[in-house]
Amino acid sequence: MGGVEDETEPATKRMKLSSGVLRSLANGSSGAGSVPGFSGDLMARPLPIEGDEEILGSKGVIRRVELVRIITKALYSLGYEKSGAHLEEESGIPLHSSVVNLLIQQVLGGQWDEGVATLKKIGLDENIVKSASFLILEQKFLEFLDQDKVMDALKTLRTEITPLSINNARVRELSSSILSPAKFVHVGSSSQSSTRAKSRSKLLEELQMLLPPTVLIPDRRLEHLVEQALILQRDACMFHNSEDKEMSLYKDHQCGRDQIPSRTLQVLQVHNDEVWFLQFSHNGKYLASSSTDRTAIIWEVDPHGELSLKHKLCGHQKPVSSVSWSPDDSQLLTCGVEENVRRWDVSSGKCLSVYEKAGNGFVSCRWFPDGKWMCFGANDKSICMWDLEGKELECWKGQRTLRISDLEVTSDGKQIISICRETAILLLNREAKVERLIEEDQTITSFSLSQDNRYLLVNLLNEEIHLWDIQGEVKLVAKYKGHKRSRFVIRSCFGGLEQAFIASGSEDSQVYIWHRGSGELIEALPGHSGAVNCVAWNPTNSHMLASASDDRTIRIWGLNDLKMKHKGPATHCNGVHYCNGRT
Amino acid sequence: MGRLFVVNLEGKIYSCKHCKTHLGLCEDIVSKSFHSRHGKAYLFNKVVNVFVGKKEERLMMTGMHTVADIFCVGCGSIVGWKYETAHEKSQKYKEGKSVLERFKVSGPDGSNYWASHEAHVGGSDADDV
């Protein structure tokens, strides 16, 4: 793909010629300014033959010619024209072959027919030549129209564009544009020369995407490679959990374990019995917990990351199994075990509504993203949709949910997710009326949905947590092991920066944290004195994790080096702040 | 205690004698000809709402087996055992299956079974084949 070489002039002479051509272009003789990122030099020193290429680097995978050309391209892109030209001269490696340079000049200079002819000399695949010719001739056509040369435009369309026999839909659009030019011409009429130049440089970008990278190096290629290297380093970093963690080109990126919330900053002791469920509000300013003591509690997170009791929500006659925040965090749903669902006002703590269904108890609750509808799972295995007034709008009967089941609604409101059988999760598309299944070999105990609605975290009876990709065809992505579960509903969650971690409760009183990508267990946090039933990661603070336990407490975990600012009456022990609800 | 994860069965159910937690279905019984030191025991293809104890080697009437006791998730009482591996070829069919001791469970009609003169000392798992 190196291109045709037929010149034997010395490099210096070629350079003079090229800068002369560039100057004439810049002076407006063809209405096109020089375009950053495209070498203006018609240097025709032959590209080295592939076999002769020198290999650089300890791994033997970098070709010297490629590296030099990419650096040259980067220099031109950064505006260092002289340095770019100097590197071409000194290395003897031209950025582009003379034929490609000629093509660039012809495109910028509006020499369309010559450009099409030059394309054929590069030695490209026939389809690429056709597609590139189409782009060039389309530009020729549009500029003719722009100059009111309708007959020339028509001739170009008939005798040059149409015979290419590609992109017929666009050909029809172009022929329509002859009748109503205003709708189609992208070149513009005011300050024609500059607009045309812009349009031609845009054409060059389009050609660049079409031609092989060996012929025309993609724009910002070096930036892209460096960025890619940094992102790969970040993704491989087990502990990366901070937006402001600066990444440098000077050294390989590596975060320490101190980026993971692993120290108890607060112990919340208000519930009078086991705490079963936790969920942070979407804005991260509140935490809701529910307990066997038949209450739910709304905790407020202050700007320093300290939690205090806001409201204790009483009214349920049975243990409260789960809670759900409204999309705007102004309301909260609480669900009693096979009982009713209650809706609460977050600011006042008042109960706004109680939802009941004759002869049935509810087992799960979720908001729809519009905040006007709710979704409930009932113990007759149905899932129903209700409005705020308590009117049932729709009901999916049959084996839709189990008596102990989680429920999720995707953020577009289209999919309802529920455990429909011991070993299967139902993905119910309520608009398309399509049902998909995630089939497991083991009994499913709970699940949670990622923020981007793409992944589902499934807890199994056999002490495994499975990560499923549910976008398109469902597929198992990863497995996480290490925690203990034999009798209880143990919940896990996504969390951390870009949800890069998986956290889970465990019956051995510890909180487990895995790196989501690698599946590696990175922390097992002791502290609780009973089974940890549920964990929740603050969606707006990647360093805040909460855990709920049978020991009746909620623990707030943060970074090891965090200096907490405490206020109000509280007891301290080893830097842990105990809150008994009176602060 | 945590929120118990309990599967609710439908049909003819064998449940824990103490806490009534569902354990198995009549249709999942493979054989009723097993015995424990307390009397009759039934081999089930599948049981639910149990957690598995430590694996250990046990010499039974039909040879050496790797087994683990199984406990009711509701009350924690031992209700039988699970066959992890059978060392003899003829006993391989038991692998992955579980035995519920009849005197530990209530039958589909609510009936209990009490250990009687049938009880075998030493524990046996003789099948009817």
XYZ file of C-alpha atoms in Angstrom:
712
model
C 0.000 0.000 0.000
C 3.023 2.257 -0.087
C 2.020 4.011 -3.284
C 3.589 4.652 -6.678
C 6.993 6.351 -6.678
C 8.421 7.808 -9.849
C 10.438 10.858 -8.854
C 14.186 11.136 -8.579
C 14.637 14.792 -7.654
C 16.711 15.616 -4.574
C 14.745 16.142 -1.395
C 15.710 19.792 -0.982
C 14.385 20.693 -4.410
C 11.166 18.860 -3.644
C 10.811 20.754 -0.385
C 11.213 24.112 -2.091
C 8.611 23.149 -4.620
C 6.197 22.041 -1.972
C 6.489 25.168 0.136
C 5.980 27.216 -3.010
C 2.820 25.279 -3.759
C 1.673 25.713 -0.169
C 2.354 29.450 -0.284
C 0.359 29.816 -3.455
C -2.490 27.873 -1.839
C -2.313 30.032 1.262
C -2.264 33.204 -0.835
C -5.656 32.257 -2.113
C -4.857 31.400 -5.710
C -7.138 28.409 -5.387
C -9.222 29.571 -2.472
C -7.845 27.044 0.003
C -5.703 27.677 3.054
C -3.213 25.126 4.319
C -4.885 22.502 6.433
C -3.289 21.562 9.754
C -2.458 17.906 9.986
C -1.854 17.461 6.287
C 1.745 17.721 5.192
C 2.104 20.185 2.414
C 5.420 18.753 1.269
C 5.592 16.978 -2.039
C 8.443 14.839 -0.789
C 8.868 11.736 -2.832
C 11.662 9.929 -1.066
C 10.472 6.335 -1.422
C 8.856 4.749 1.617
C 11.079 1.922 2.834
C 10.153 -1.514 1.564
C 8.315 -3.496 4.253
C 11.068 -6.071 4.686
C 13.671 -3.397 5.413
C 11.704 -1.787 8.215
C 13.597 -1.344 11.427
C 11.865 -2.615 14.551
C 11.939 -0.583 17.760
C 11.094 -1.294 21.395
C 11.865 -4.211 23.679
C 8.872 -6.247 22.521
C 9.750 -5.945 18.843
C 6.330 -4.743 17.748
C 6.932 -1.092 16.758
C 8.007 -0.325 13.203
C 10.345 2.647 12.999
C 8.759 3.970 9.796
C 5.269 3.894 11.293
C 6.389 5.601 14.492
C 8.239 8.374 12.654
C 5.304 9.009 10.316
C 2.878 9.168 13.251
C 5.162 11.599 15.124
C 5.438 13.728 11.984
C 1.667 13.752 11.652
C 1.346 14.749 15.330
C 3.792 17.638 14.855
C 1.781 19.003 11.940
C -1.465 18.541 13.926
C 0.019 20.503 16.832
C 0.946 23.308 14.447
C 4.690 22.637 14.460
C 4.994 22.833 10.668
C 8.763 23.446 10.565
C 9.492 20.636 13.007
C 7.305 18.274 10.993
C 9.057 19.173 7.749
C 12.441 18.917 9.457
C 11.637 15.427 10.780
C 10.592 14.307 7.307
C 13.846 15.672 5.894
C 16.150 14.319 8.593
C 14.583 10.865 8.849
C 14.155 10.461 5.126
C 10.679 9.152 5.876
C 7.990 11.236 4.210
C 4.641 11.610 5.919
C 2.907 10.768 2.664
C 4.110 9.459 -0.659
C 4.428 12.035 -3.436
C 1.274 10.681 -5.057
C -0.742 11.135 -1.865
C 0.712 14.619 -1.372
C -0.323 15.437 -4.909
C -3.843 14.174 -4.187
C -4.048 16.386 -1.083
C -2.973 19.454 -3.079
C -5.453 18.655 -5.828
C -8.323 18.256 -3.384
C -7.481 21.496 -1.594
C -6.968 23.241 -4.917
C -10.243 22.029 -6.390
C -8.555 20.098 -9.202
C -11.223 17.429 -9.151
C -10.536 15.507 -12.362
C -6.816 15.388 -11.648
C -7.605 14.209 -8.112
C -9.709 11.334 -9.413
C -6.912 10.402 -11.820
C -4.325 10.524 -9.006
C -6.520 8.277 -6.845
C -6.161 5.541 -9.430
C -2.358 5.752 -9.247
C -2.147 5.061 -5.509
C -2.821 1.366 -5.965
C -5.958 0.984 -3.886
C -8.775 -1.535 -3.860
C -11.262 -0.808 -6.662
C -14.177 -0.260 -4.261
C -12.174 2.269 -2.247
C -11.221 4.113 -5.450
C -14.902 4.243 -6.446
C -16.059 5.507 -3.042
C -13.285 8.113 -2.854
C -13.988 9.242 -6.431
C -17.648 9.606 -5.494
C -16.745 11.948 -2.616
C -14.464 14.073 -4.815
C -16.977 14.305 -7.658
C -19.784 15.087 -5.218
C -17.726 18.058 -4.001
C -17.143 19.096 -7.618
C -20.902 18.894 -8.258
C -21.779 20.934 -5.156
C -19.253 23.643 -5.961
C -20.640 23.911 -9.506
C -24.113 24.359 -8.039
C -22.742 26.903 -5.602
C -21.357 28.893 -8.533
C -24.715 28.581 -10.371
C -23.091 26.413 -13.058
C -26.127 24.152 -13.222
C -25.282 22.612 -16.607
C -21.763 21.715 -15.474
C -23.202 20.227 -12.287
C -25.704 18.199 -14.310
C -22.967 16.982 -16.646
C -20.827 15.907 -13.664
C -23.774 14.050 -12.189
C -24.675 12.279 -15.431
C -21.297 11.477 -16.918
C -19.077 11.093 -13.860
C -21.033 10.361 -10.665
C -23.836 8.109 -11.945
C -21.536 5.735 -13.914
C -19.770 4.857 -10.639
C -22.975 2.921 -9.780
C -22.670 3.402 -6.029
C -24.701 5.183 -3.361
C -27.801 5.518 -5.522
C -29.799 7.130 -2.732
C -27.285 9.975 -2.514
C -27.277 10.306 -6.325
C -31.052 10.828 -6.179
C -30.579 13.456 -3.456
C -28.011 15.260 -5.600
C -30.281 15.260 -8.636
C -33.098 16.681 -6.470
C -30.738 19.397 -5.319
C -30.557 20.747 -8.869
C -34.260 21.584 -8.559
C -33.999 23.050 -5.041
C -30.350 23.902 -4.374
C -30.971 25.720 -1.090
C -31.992 22.478 0.605
C -28.918 20.489 -0.295
C -25.864 22.619 -0.948
C -23.552 22.509 2.050
C -20.899 24.793 0.599
C -22.545 28.113 1.402
C -22.591 31.367 -0.543
C -21.311 34.046 1.805
C -17.518 34.434 1.954
C -17.267 31.718 -0.643
C -13.548 31.097 -0.696
C -13.193 30.412 3.030
C -16.345 28.311 3.163
C -15.198 26.335 0.170
C -11.810 25.777 1.789
C -13.495 24.542 4.935
C -15.626 22.256 2.864
C -12.571 20.904 1.050
C -10.744 20.221 4.284
C -13.877 18.384 5.429
C -13.660 16.363 2.219
C -10.057 15.506 3.084
C -11.208 14.243 6.484
C -13.813 12.059 4.806
C -11.209 10.720 2.377
C -8.927 10.030 5.302
C -11.585 7.796 6.848
C -11.942 5.962 3.554
C -8.320 5.457 2.545
C -6.175 2.864 4.333
C -4.170 4.324 7.257
C -0.925 3.318 5.535
C -1.796 5.747 2.742
C -3.259 8.595 4.762
C -2.495 8.515 8.482
C -5.625 9.167 10.556
C -5.831 12.513 12.301
C -4.646 12.618 15.929
C -3.363 9.057 15.707
C -0.595 9.596 18.265
C -3.017 11.239 20.700
C -5.360 8.304 20.250
C -2.603 5.750 20.937
C -1.400 7.576 24.046
C -4.960 7.980 25.311
C -5.606 4.303 24.674
C -2.497 3.365 26.658
C -3.616 5.519 29.593
C -7.137 4.089 29.548
C -5.799 0.531 29.412
C -3.559 1.298 32.389
C -6.495 2.793 34.258
C -8.750 -0.170 33.476
C -6.059 -2.607 34.552
C -5.592 -0.723 37.809
C -7.401 -2.743 40.473
C -7.946 0.172 42.808
C -8.718 3.058 40.457
C -11.569 4.870 42.176
C -10.941 8.597 41.898
C -11.864 11.192 39.286
C -9.099 13.537 40.364
C -6.343 10.934 40.357
C -4.051 12.552 37.804
C -2.655 10.301 35.133
C 0.774 11.155 33.801
C 2.632 10.138 30.669
C 5.853 10.155 32.670
C 5.103 6.970 34.596
C 2.787 3.972 34.525
C -0.481 4.516 36.348
C -1.054 2.648 39.597
C -3.477 3.476 42.402
C -3.046 2.125 45.891
C -5.466 0.149 48.035
C -6.211 3.420 49.837
C -8.680 4.291 47.059
C -11.132 1.640 48.280
C -13.517 2.452 51.155
C -12.194 0.039 53.770
C -12.443 1.882 57.068
C -15.577 2.252 59.179
C -16.239 5.965 59.511
C -19.647 5.717 61.151
C -21.840 3.140 62.839
C -25.549 3.973 62.702
C -27.390 2.362 65.622
C -31.062 3.298 65.467
C -32.891 0.222 64.187
C -34.109 -2.092 66.964
C -33.705 -5.265 64.944
C -31.910 -6.727 61.931
C -31.328 -4.319 59.044
C -32.263 -6.001 55.784
C -32.046 -3.421 53.041
C -30.229 -0.221 52.068
C -30.381 2.159 49.149
C -28.804 5.554 48.497
C -30.874 8.195 46.735
C -29.893 8.990 43.140
C -28.350 12.307 44.197
C -26.363 10.609 46.968
C -27.738 12.988 49.614
C -29.847 10.396 51.439
C -29.667 6.779 52.496
C -32.782 4.716 53.197
C -32.648 1.579 55.323
C -35.301 -0.970 56.246
C -35.494 -3.443 59.067
C -37.248 -6.330 60.762
C -38.282 -3.762 63.384
C -41.055 -2.798 60.894
C -39.564 0.631 60.204
C -37.593 2.323 57.486
C -35.211 5.193 58.159
C -34.150 8.085 55.956
C -30.611 9.227 56.736
C -29.206 12.519 55.491
C -25.657 12.736 54.152
C -24.067 16.089 55.003
C -21.459 17.800 52.777
C -18.659 16.254 54.862
C -20.021 12.763 54.230
C -21.463 12.291 57.697
C -24.895 10.692 58.096
C -27.598 11.688 60.529
C -31.153 10.502 61.087
C -33.709 12.529 59.136
C -36.936 10.518 59.527
C -37.994 7.236 61.061
C -40.892 5.877 59.002
C -43.370 3.858 61.065
C -46.594 2.204 59.952
C -45.809 -1.223 58.542
C -47.127 -4.211 60.478
C -44.462 -6.563 59.135
C -40.707 -6.377 58.540
C -39.829 -3.907 55.781
C -38.096 -5.869 53.040
C -37.125 -3.145 50.568
C -37.281 0.529 49.641
C -37.228 2.457 46.368
C -36.361 6.109 45.713
C -38.450 8.151 43.292
C -36.527 9.426 40.238
C -36.285 12.936 41.739
C -35.536 11.607 45.272
C -38.487 13.517 46.737
C -40.437 10.374 47.641
C -39.718 6.896 48.938
C -41.576 3.606 48.599
C -41.316 1.002 51.348
C -42.514 -2.579 51.032
C -43.525 -4.783 53.956
C -42.967 -8.533 53.672
C -46.049 -9.786 51.795
C -47.873 -6.739 53.103
C -48.594 -3.278 51.697
C -46.444 -0.673 49.967
C -46.267 2.815 51.464
C -45.272 6.057 49.762
C -43.514 8.692 51.873
C -42.606 12.332 51.429
C -38.863 12.634 52.020
C -38.786 16.220 53.268
C -41.575 15.846 55.855
C -41.438 12.106 56.555
C -45.229 11.880 56.116
C -46.916 8.816 54.648
C -48.661 9.966 51.453
C -50.345 6.708 50.401
C -50.776 3.070 51.339
C -51.168 0.629 48.448
C -52.931 -2.673 49.079
C -54.389 -5.412 46.920
C -57.239 -7.520 48.258
C -56.136 -11.043 49.078
C -52.539 -10.346 48.101
C -49.434 -9.008 49.720
C -46.669 -7.183 47.880
C -43.134 -8.548 47.805
C -41.291 -5.827 45.880
C -41.661 -2.258 44.644
C -40.005 0.027 42.102
C -40.639 3.430 40.539
C -41.031 4.011 36.841
C -38.636 6.687 35.548
C -41.387 9.273 35.016
C -42.184 9.273 38.753
C -45.911 8.902 38.008
C -46.151 5.130 37.993
C -44.937 2.358 40.244
C -44.326 -1.323 39.755
C -45.177 -3.923 42.412
C -44.494 -7.632 42.645
C -47.263 -9.538 44.428
C -47.264 -12.865 46.250
C -49.650 -14.332 43.658
C -46.594 -14.164 41.343
C -47.956 -11.271 39.291
C -46.348 -7.915 38.533
C -48.582 -4.868 38.364
C -48.266 -1.234 37.406
C -50.016 1.366 39.563
C -50.404 5.123 39.444
C -49.865 7.356 42.478
C -53.598 7.472 43.213
C -53.608 3.719 43.748
C -55.205 2.675 40.485
C -53.900 -0.516 38.888
C -53.032 0.312 35.276
C -51.696 -3.010 34.057
C -51.028 -6.463 35.446
C -48.835 -9.253 34.145
C -50.239 -12.452 35.608
C -48.789 -15.945 35.671
C -45.279 -16.889 36.726
C -43.826 -13.359 36.653
C -42.227 -13.133 40.073
C -41.503 -15.210 43.172
C -42.539 -14.581 46.751
C -39.044 -13.449 47.600
C -37.992 -11.461 44.590
C -36.284 -8.317 43.494
C -37.766 -6.044 40.893
C -36.041 -3.557 38.599
C -37.283 -1.133 35.964
C -34.819 0.155 33.372
C -34.313 3.922 33.223
C -36.181 4.187 29.912
C -39.175 2.503 31.566
C -39.358 -0.133 28.852
C -38.127 -3.215 30.682
C -39.274 -4.796 33.919
C -36.879 -7.324 35.432
C -37.909 -9.971 37.938
C -37.095 -13.499 39.109
C -39.781 -15.602 37.461
C -38.544 -19.071 38.370
C -36.074 -20.428 40.884
C -33.335 -20.393 38.261
C -34.516 -17.775 35.767
C -34.817 -14.008 35.518
C -37.481 -12.492 33.306
C -36.664 -9.443 31.176
C -40.110 -8.200 30.228
C -40.259 -5.558 27.503
C -43.657 -4.060 28.166
C -43.721 -2.005 24.950
C -42.617 -4.648 22.476
C -44.410 -7.334 24.535
C -41.251 -9.429 24.313
C -39.967 -11.639 27.115
C -36.337 -12.706 27.420
C -34.854 -15.004 30.040
C -31.582 -15.270 31.900
C -31.202 -18.949 32.733
C -28.984 -20.024 35.625
C -28.136 -23.541 36.811
C -28.524 -22.544 40.443
C -31.333 -20.940 42.432
C -31.302 -17.130 42.231
C -31.582 -15.326 45.563
C -31.366 -11.655 44.520
C -30.153 -9.363 41.739
C -29.356 -5.727 41.008
C -29.143 -3.596 37.880
C -26.208 -1.390 36.887
C -26.692 2.373 36.518
C -26.331 2.168 32.739
C -28.956 -0.637 32.590
C -26.520 -2.820 30.715
C -25.511 -5.313 33.392
C -27.325 -7.453 35.906
C -25.637 -8.749 39.039
C -27.177 -12.063 40.073
C -26.661 -13.657 43.496
C -26.935 -17.430 43.567
C -27.620 -20.072 46.177
C -24.192 -21.658 45.641
C -22.241 -18.630 46.945
C -21.521 -17.188 43.526
C -22.402 -13.822 42.038
C -22.790 -13.710 38.258
C -22.509 -10.648 36.052
C -24.749 -10.747 32.967
C -24.680 -8.412 29.993
C -28.344 -7.884 29.084
C -27.866 -5.557 26.130
C -28.959 -7.472 23.046
C -28.366 -11.167 23.513
C -27.880 -11.988 27.190
C -24.447 -13.331 28.062
C -22.564 -14.232 31.213
C -19.595 -11.892 31.628
C -17.993 -12.660 35.000
C -18.276 -14.613 38.257
C -17.395 -13.456 41.767
C -16.690 -15.854 44.635
C -15.477 -15.765 48.211
C -18.384 -14.528 50.300
C -20.517 -16.824 52.477
C -24.220 -17.543 52.029
C -26.164 -20.523 53.299
C -29.532 -19.376 54.653
C -30.294 -15.732 54.039
C -31.000 -13.262 51.251
C -27.609 -11.628 50.751
C -27.445 -8.666 48.397
C -24.682 -7.254 46.239
C -24.277 -4.007 44.317
C -22.244 -2.153 41.713
C -20.192 0.803 42.860
C -17.168 3.014 42.759
C -15.935 5.189 39.923
C -17.710 4.113 36.719
C -19.132 1.218 38.767
C -15.766 -0.527 38.561
C -16.358 -2.580 41.705
C -18.766 -5.186 43.006
C -19.601 -5.235 46.712
C -21.560 -7.872 48.586
C -22.775 -8.746 52.025
C -21.924 -12.106 53.548
C -23.060 -14.404 56.334
C -19.576 -14.349 57.874
C -20.159 -10.702 58.984
C -17.832 -9.213 56.380
C -18.274 -6.926 53.394
C -16.647 -8.272 50.228
C -15.352 -6.110 47.375
C -14.231 -7.381 43.962
C -12.730 -5.601 40.980
C -15.513 -5.861 38.430
C -13.309 -6.255 35.359
C -10.890 -8.888 36.608
C -13.203 -10.631 39.083
C -10.441 -10.504 41.678
C -11.405 -10.207 45.341
C -9.697 -7.091 46.681
C -11.196 -6.586 50.146
C -13.024 -8.496 52.880
C -13.954 -5.922 55.500
C -14.539 -7.062 59.082
C -16.508 -4.965 61.566
C -20.067 -6.231 61.795
C -20.964 -8.855 64.382
C -23.761 -10.491 62.399
C -24.559 -11.449 58.820
C -24.252 -8.540 56.380
C -27.524 -8.582 54.454
C -27.131 -5.697 52.058
C -24.577 -3.207 50.766
C -25.049 0.073 48.900
C -22.463 2.288 47.234
C -23.140 6.016 47.084
C -23.763 6.836 43.392
C -22.231 10.312 43.691
C -19.368 9.518 46.062
C -17.210 6.619 44.942
C -15.539 6.546 48.365
C -18.712 5.924 50.388
C -20.102 2.452 50.970
C -22.857 1.415 53.400
C -23.579 -2.034 54.824
C -26.592 -3.359 56.749
C -26.373 -6.203 59.213
C -28.174 -8.564 61.546
C -26.248 -6.818 64.338
C -28.867 -4.015 63.947
C -26.321 -1.497 62.688
C -25.440 0.210 59.454
C -21.766 0.832 58.826
C -20.519 3.643 56.629
C -17.190 2.832 55.034
C -14.759 5.399 53.651
C -11.123 5.881 52.761
C -8.459 5.031 55.274
C -6.858 8.458 55.343
C -10.055 10.490 55.499
C -10.163 13.036 58.310
C -13.806 13.205 59.328
C -15.126 16.433 60.763
C -17.578 15.529 63.499
C -20.175 17.791 64.911
C -22.788 17.436 67.605
C -22.939 14.898 70.423
C -21.402 11.630 69.321
C -19.210 8.938 70.735
C -15.864 8.025 69.237
C -13.905 4.840 69.290
C -10.780 4.377 67.170
C -11.895 7.149 64.863
C -15.321 5.580 64.354
C -18.298 7.861 64.789
C -21.293 6.180 66.433
C -24.706 7.645 65.724
C -27.631 6.596 67.901
C -30.177 8.817 66.252
C -29.969 11.656 68.731
C -27.526 13.744 66.696
C -31.078 -14.247 61.787
C -31.263 -12.391 58.440
C -34.018 -12.636 55.889
C -34.386 -16.342 55.204
C -34.247 -17.301 51.573
C -37.052 -19.816 51.248
C -38.365 -21.451 48.086
C -42.099 -22.159 48.178
C -43.015 -25.450 46.545
C -46.358 -26.385 45.028
C -47.787 -29.903 44.991
C -47.328 -32.794 47.405
C -44.770 -31.382 49.791
C -42.441 -32.858 52.389
C -41.589 -30.181 54.945
C -39.502 -29.756 58.085
C -41.243 -31.311 61.084
C -40.154 -28.446 63.347
C -40.684 -25.276 61.319
C -42.776 -26.450 58.332
C -40.244 -25.142 55.795
C -40.731 -26.841 52.419
C -37.997 -29.368 51.652
C -39.023 -31.563 48.742
C -41.749 -32.751 46.414
C -43.270 -36.204 46.245
C -42.583 -36.299 42.499
C -38.851 -35.852 43.125
C -38.526 -39.039 45.176
C -36.196 -41.539 43.519
C -36.446 -44.243 46.172
C -38.193 -44.852 49.496
C -35.984 -47.818 50.374
C -33.194 -45.966 52.126
C -32.496 -46.231 55.831
C -30.831 -44.149 58.493
C -30.052 -44.945 62.101
C -33.441 -43.423 62.947
C -35.459 -45.449 60.469
C -36.709 -44.897 56.958
C -35.232 -42.326 54.615
C -36.163 -41.187 51.116
C -33.778 -40.395 48.260
C -34.759 -37.184 46.451
C -33.597 -35.962 43.078
C -33.795 -32.420 44.370
C -34.404 -30.784 47.732
C -34.825 -27.099 48.574
C -34.332 -24.823 51.566
C -31.412 -26.753 52.972
C -27.821 -25.774 53.529
C -24.982 -28.222 53.242
C -22.511 -29.055 55.996
C -18.927 -30.293 55.773
C -18.100 -33.101 53.373
C -16.882 -36.318 54.935
C -16.135 -39.888 53.927
C -18.689 -42.383 55.255
C -18.722 -46.124 54.891
C -22.287 -47.191 54.240
C -23.810 -50.572 53.529
C -23.361 -50.012 49.811
C -19.758 -48.854 50.072
C -17.708 -45.728 50.643
C -19.331 -42.372 49.855
C -18.428 -38.703 50.226
C -21.448 -37.168 51.928
C -22.449 -33.973 53.702
C -25.211 -33.460 56.232
C -28.022 -31.155 55.153
C -29.798 -28.726 57.473
C -33.151 -26.963 57.271
C -32.624 -23.248 56.550
C -35.614 -22.361 58.703
C -34.577 -23.880 62.010
C -31.130 -25.322 61.366
C -32.075 -28.881 62.320
C -30.370 -31.739 60.508
C -32.791 -33.332 58.034
C -30.622 -35.793 56.113
C -27.550 -35.966 53.948
C -26.358 -35.275 50.425
C -24.252 -37.583 48.270
C -21.339 -35.657 46.813
C -19.496 -38.644 45.339
C -19.951 -42.393 45.312
C -16.762 -44.420 45.001
C -18.344 -47.503 43.488
C -19.562 -47.515 39.926
C -22.931 -49.042 40.766
C -23.660 -46.232 43.240
C -22.842 -43.298 40.939
C -26.552 -42.613 40.366
C -26.740 -41.141 43.898
C -24.284 -38.320 43.211
C -25.846 -34.884 43.648
C -28.981 -36.388 45.163
C -30.145 -35.945 48.756
C -31.690 -38.147 51.407
C -34.328 -36.846 53.826
C -34.790 -38.835 57.014
C -38.468 -39.662 57.274
C -38.719 -38.967 60.994
C -37.379 -35.419 60.449
C -40.082 -34.413 57.977
C -43.839 -34.117 57.704
C -45.455 -35.850 54.750
C -47.770 -34.273 52.172
C -50.778 -35.194 54.298
C -49.183 -33.674 57.393
C -48.261 -37.092 58.776
C -45.183 -37.556 60.922
C -43.118 -40.709 61.078
C -41.645 -41.836 64.370
C -38.555 -43.986 64.752
C -39.619 -47.548 65.502
C -38.336 -51.080 65.534
C -37.357 -50.570 61.892
C -34.489 -48.342 62.922
C -31.075 -49.576 61.870
C -28.034 -49.001 63.958
C -24.990 -47.596 62.171
C -26.892 -45.979 59.328
C -27.544 -47.621 56.021
C -28.495 -46.550 52.573
C -29.496 -49.853 51.049
C -31.527 -49.193 47.940
C -34.236 -51.386 46.522
C -32.366 -52.225 43.333
